[in-house]
PDB file of C-alpha atoms in Angstrom:
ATOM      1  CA  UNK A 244     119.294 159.067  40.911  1.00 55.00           C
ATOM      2  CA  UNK A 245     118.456 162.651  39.873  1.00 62.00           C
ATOM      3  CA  UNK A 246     121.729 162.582  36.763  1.00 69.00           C
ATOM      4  CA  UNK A 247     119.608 160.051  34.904  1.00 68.00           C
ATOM      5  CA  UNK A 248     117.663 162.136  32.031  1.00 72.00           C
ATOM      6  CA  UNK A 249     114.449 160.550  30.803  1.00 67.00           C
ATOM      7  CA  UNK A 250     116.029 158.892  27.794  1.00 69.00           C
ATOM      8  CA  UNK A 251     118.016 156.532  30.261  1.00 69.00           C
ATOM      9  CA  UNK A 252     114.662 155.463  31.942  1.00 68.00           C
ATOM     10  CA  UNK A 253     112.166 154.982  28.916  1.00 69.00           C
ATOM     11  CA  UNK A 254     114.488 153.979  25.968  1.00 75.00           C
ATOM     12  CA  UNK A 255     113.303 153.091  22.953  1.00 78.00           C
ATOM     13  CA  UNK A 256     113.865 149.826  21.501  1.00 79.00           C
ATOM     14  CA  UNK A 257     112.943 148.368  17.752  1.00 82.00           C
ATOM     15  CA  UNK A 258     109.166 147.224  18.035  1.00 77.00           C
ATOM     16  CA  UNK A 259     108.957 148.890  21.615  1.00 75.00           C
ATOM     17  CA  UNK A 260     110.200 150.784  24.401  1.00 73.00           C
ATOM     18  CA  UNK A 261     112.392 149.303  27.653  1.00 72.00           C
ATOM     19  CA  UNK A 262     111.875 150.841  31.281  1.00 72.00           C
ATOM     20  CA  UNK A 263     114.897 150.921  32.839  1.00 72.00           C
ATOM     21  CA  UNK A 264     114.019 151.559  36.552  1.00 67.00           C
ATOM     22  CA  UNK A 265     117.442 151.490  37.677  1.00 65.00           C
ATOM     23  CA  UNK A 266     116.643 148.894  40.865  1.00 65.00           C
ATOM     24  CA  UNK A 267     114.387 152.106  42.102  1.00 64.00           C
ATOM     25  CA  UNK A 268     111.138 151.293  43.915  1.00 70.00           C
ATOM     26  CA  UNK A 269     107.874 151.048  42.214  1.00 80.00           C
ATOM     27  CA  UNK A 270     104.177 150.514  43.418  1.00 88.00           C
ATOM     28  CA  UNK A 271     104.223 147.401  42.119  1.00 90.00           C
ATOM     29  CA  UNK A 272     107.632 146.472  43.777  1.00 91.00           C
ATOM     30  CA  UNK A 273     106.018 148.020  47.204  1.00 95.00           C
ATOM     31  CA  UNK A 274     102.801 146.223  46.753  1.00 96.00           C
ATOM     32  CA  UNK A 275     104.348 142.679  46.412  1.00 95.00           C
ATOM     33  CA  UNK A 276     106.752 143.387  49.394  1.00 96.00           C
ATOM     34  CA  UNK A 277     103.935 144.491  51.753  1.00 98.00           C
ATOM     35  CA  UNK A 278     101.988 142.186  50.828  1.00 98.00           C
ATOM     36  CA  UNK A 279     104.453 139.350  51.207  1.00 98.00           C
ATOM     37  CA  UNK A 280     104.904 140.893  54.835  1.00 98.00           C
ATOM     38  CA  UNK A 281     101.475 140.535  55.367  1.00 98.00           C
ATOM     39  CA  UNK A 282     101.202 136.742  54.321  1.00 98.00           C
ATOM     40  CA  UNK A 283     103.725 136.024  56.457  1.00 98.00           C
ATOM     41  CA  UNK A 284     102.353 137.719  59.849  1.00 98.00           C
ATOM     42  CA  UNK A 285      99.143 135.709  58.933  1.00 98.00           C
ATOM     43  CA  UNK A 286     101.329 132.526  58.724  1.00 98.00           C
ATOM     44  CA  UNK A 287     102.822 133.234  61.830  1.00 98.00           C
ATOM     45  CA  UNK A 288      98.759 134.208  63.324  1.00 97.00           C
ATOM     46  CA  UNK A 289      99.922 137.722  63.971  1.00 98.00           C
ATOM     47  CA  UNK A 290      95.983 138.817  62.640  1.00 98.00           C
ATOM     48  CA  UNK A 291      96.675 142.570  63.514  1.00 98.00           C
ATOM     49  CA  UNK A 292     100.186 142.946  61.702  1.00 98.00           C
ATOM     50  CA  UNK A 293      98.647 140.972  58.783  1.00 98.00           C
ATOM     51  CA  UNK A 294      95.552 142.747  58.127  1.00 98.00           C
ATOM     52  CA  UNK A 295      97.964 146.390  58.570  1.00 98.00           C
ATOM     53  CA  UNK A 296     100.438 145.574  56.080  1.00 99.00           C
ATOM     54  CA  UNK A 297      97.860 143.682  53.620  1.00 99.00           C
ATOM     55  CA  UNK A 298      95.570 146.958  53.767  1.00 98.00           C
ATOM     56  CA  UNK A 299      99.005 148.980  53.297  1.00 98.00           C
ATOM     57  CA  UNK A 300      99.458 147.133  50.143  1.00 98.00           C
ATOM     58  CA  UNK A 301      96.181 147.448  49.275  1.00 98.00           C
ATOM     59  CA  UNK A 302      96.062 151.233  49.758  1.00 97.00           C
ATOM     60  CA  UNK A 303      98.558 151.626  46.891  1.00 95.00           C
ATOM     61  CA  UNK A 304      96.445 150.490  44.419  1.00 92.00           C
ATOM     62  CA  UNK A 305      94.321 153.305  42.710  1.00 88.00           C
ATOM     63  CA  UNK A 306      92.544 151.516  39.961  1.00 85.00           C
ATOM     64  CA  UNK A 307      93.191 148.966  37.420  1.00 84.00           C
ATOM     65  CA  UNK A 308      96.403 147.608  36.147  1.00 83.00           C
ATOM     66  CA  UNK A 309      97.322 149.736  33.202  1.00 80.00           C
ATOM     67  CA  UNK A 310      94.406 151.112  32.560  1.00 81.00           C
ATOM     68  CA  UNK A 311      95.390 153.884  30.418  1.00 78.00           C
ATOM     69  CA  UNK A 312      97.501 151.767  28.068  1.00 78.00           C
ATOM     70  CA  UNK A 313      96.534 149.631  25.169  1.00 79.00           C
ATOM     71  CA  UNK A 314      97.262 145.981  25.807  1.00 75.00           C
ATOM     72  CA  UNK A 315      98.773 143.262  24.214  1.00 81.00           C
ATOM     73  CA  UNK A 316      99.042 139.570  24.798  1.00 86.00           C
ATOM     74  CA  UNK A 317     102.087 140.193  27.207  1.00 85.00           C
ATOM     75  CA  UNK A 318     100.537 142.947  28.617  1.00 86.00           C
ATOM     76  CA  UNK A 319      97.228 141.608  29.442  1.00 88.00           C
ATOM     77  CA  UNK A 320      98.849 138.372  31.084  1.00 92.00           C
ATOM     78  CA  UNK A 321     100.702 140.638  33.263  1.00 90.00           C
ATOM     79  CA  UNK A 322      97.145 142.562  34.262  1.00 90.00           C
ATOM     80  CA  UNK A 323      95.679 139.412  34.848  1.00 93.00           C
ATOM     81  CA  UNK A 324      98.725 138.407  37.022  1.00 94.00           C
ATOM     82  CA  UNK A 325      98.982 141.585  38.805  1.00 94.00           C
ATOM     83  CA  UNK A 326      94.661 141.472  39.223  1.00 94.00           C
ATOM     84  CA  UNK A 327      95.216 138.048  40.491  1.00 95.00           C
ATOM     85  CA  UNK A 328      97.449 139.108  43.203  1.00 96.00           C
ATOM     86  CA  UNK A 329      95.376 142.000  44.659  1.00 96.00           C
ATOM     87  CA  UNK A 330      92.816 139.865  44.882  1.00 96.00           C
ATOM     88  CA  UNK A 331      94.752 137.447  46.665  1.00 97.00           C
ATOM     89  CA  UNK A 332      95.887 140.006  49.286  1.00 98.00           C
ATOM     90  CA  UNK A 333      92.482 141.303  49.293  1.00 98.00           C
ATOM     91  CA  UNK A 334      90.923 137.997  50.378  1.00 97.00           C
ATOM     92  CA  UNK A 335      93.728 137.416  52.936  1.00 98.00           C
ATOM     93  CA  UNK A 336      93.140 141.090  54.768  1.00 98.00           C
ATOM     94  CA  UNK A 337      89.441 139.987  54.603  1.00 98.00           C
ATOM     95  CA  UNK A 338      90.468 137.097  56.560  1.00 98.00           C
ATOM     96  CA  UNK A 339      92.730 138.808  58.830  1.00 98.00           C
ATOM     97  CA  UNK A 340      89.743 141.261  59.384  1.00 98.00           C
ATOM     98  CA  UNK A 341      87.235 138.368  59.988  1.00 98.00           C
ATOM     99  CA  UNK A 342      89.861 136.457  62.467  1.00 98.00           C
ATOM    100  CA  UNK A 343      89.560 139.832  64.587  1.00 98.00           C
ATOM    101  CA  UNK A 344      85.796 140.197  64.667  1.00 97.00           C
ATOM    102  CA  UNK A 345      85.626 142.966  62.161  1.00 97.00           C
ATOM    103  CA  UNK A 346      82.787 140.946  60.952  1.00 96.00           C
ATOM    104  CA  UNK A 347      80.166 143.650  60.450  1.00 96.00           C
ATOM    105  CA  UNK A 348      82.558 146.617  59.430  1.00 97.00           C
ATOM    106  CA  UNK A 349      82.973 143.917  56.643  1.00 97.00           C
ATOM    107  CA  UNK A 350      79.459 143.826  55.329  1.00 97.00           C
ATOM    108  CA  UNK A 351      79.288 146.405  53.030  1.00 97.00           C
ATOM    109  CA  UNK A 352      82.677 145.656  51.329  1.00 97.00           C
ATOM    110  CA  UNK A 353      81.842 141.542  50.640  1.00 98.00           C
ATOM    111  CA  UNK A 354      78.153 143.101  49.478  1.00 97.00           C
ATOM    112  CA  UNK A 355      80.237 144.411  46.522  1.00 97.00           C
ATOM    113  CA  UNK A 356      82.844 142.018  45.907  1.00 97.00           C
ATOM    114  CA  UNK A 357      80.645 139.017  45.955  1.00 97.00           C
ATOM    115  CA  UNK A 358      78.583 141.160  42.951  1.00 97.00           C
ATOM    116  CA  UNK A 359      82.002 141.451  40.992  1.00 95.00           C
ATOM    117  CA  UNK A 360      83.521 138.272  41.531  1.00 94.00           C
ATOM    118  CA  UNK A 361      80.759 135.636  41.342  1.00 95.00           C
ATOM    119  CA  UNK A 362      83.389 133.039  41.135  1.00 94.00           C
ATOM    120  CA  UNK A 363      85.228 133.701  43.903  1.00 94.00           C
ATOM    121  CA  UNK A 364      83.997 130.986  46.457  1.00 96.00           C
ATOM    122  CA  UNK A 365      86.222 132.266  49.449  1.00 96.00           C
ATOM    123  CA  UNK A 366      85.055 135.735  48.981  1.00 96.00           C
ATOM    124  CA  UNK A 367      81.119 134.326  49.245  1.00 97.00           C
ATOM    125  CA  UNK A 368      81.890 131.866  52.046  1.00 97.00           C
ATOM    126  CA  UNK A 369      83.888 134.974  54.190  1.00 97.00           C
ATOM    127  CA  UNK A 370      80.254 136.483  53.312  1.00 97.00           C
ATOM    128  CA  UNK A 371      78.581 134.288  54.501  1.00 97.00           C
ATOM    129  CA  UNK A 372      80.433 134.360  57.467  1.00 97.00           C
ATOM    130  CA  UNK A 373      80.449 137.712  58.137  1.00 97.00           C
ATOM    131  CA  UNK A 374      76.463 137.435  57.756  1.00 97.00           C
ATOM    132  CA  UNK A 375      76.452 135.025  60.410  1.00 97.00           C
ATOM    133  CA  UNK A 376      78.509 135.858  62.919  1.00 95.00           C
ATOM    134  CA  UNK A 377      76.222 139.328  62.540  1.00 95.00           C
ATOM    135  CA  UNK A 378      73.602 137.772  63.508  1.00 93.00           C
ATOM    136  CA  UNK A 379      71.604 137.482  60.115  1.00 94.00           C
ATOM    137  CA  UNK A 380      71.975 133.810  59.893  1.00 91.00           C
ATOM    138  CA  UNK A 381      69.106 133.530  57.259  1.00 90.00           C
ATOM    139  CA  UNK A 382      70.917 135.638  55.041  1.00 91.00           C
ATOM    140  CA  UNK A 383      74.033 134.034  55.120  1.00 84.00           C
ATOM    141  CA  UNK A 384      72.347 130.700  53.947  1.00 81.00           C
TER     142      UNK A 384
END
């Protein structure tokens, strides 16, 4: 809506500021609903579709959550939340992309996530995987 003025998107409120976004789109808006595409195309085993709309979603993502603006407690839940759910679409396009023999294109990626997120079990074992069904078995042990 090109009549709304800045004031009726970013108004100020006492102790903060409201973003009123009107029901417009957002990246964040986009990212969930491509995402939630691409869950559902995996549910269904449609591998291709999946791993297009997960890397879609993906692709909108430029860098960390708010990373420009000083967090709070509510504000640093919500980066956790949205970190939490790029990682979840990341892991499932990794899957997609595993399901469809994409194994060694893979490598490189899962050499760098499995440094970041030593945690992350599934993103070791689709590693370890993708090591193996590349032929370098004694690596992926």
């Amino acid at each position: 809506d090109t009549s709304r003025s800045p004031k009726d998107v970013l108004v100020t409120l006492p102790g903060g500021y409201l973003l009123c976004g009107g029901g417009g789109r957002s990246d964040v808006r986009e990212f969930e609903r491509l995402s939630g595409l691409g869950y559902r195309a995996m549910d269904v085993g449609d591998h291709p579709g999946g791993a297009r709309l997960l890397r879609e979603a993906l692709a909108l993502w430029s860098g960390p959550a708010f990373a420009d603006v000083q967090g709070g407690v509510q504000l640093d839940m919500e980066i956790r939340r949205l970190e939490e759910t790029r990682l979840c679409a990341l892991d499932q396009r990794i899957e997609a992309d595993l399901r469809l023999g994409r194994h060694r294109e893979l490598l490189a990626e899962l050499t760098v996530l499995v440094s970041r997120y030593r945690t992350h079990e599934n993103l070791h074992g689709q590693f370890m995987l993708a090591l193996h069904r590349s032929g370098r078995r004694g690596e992926a042990l």
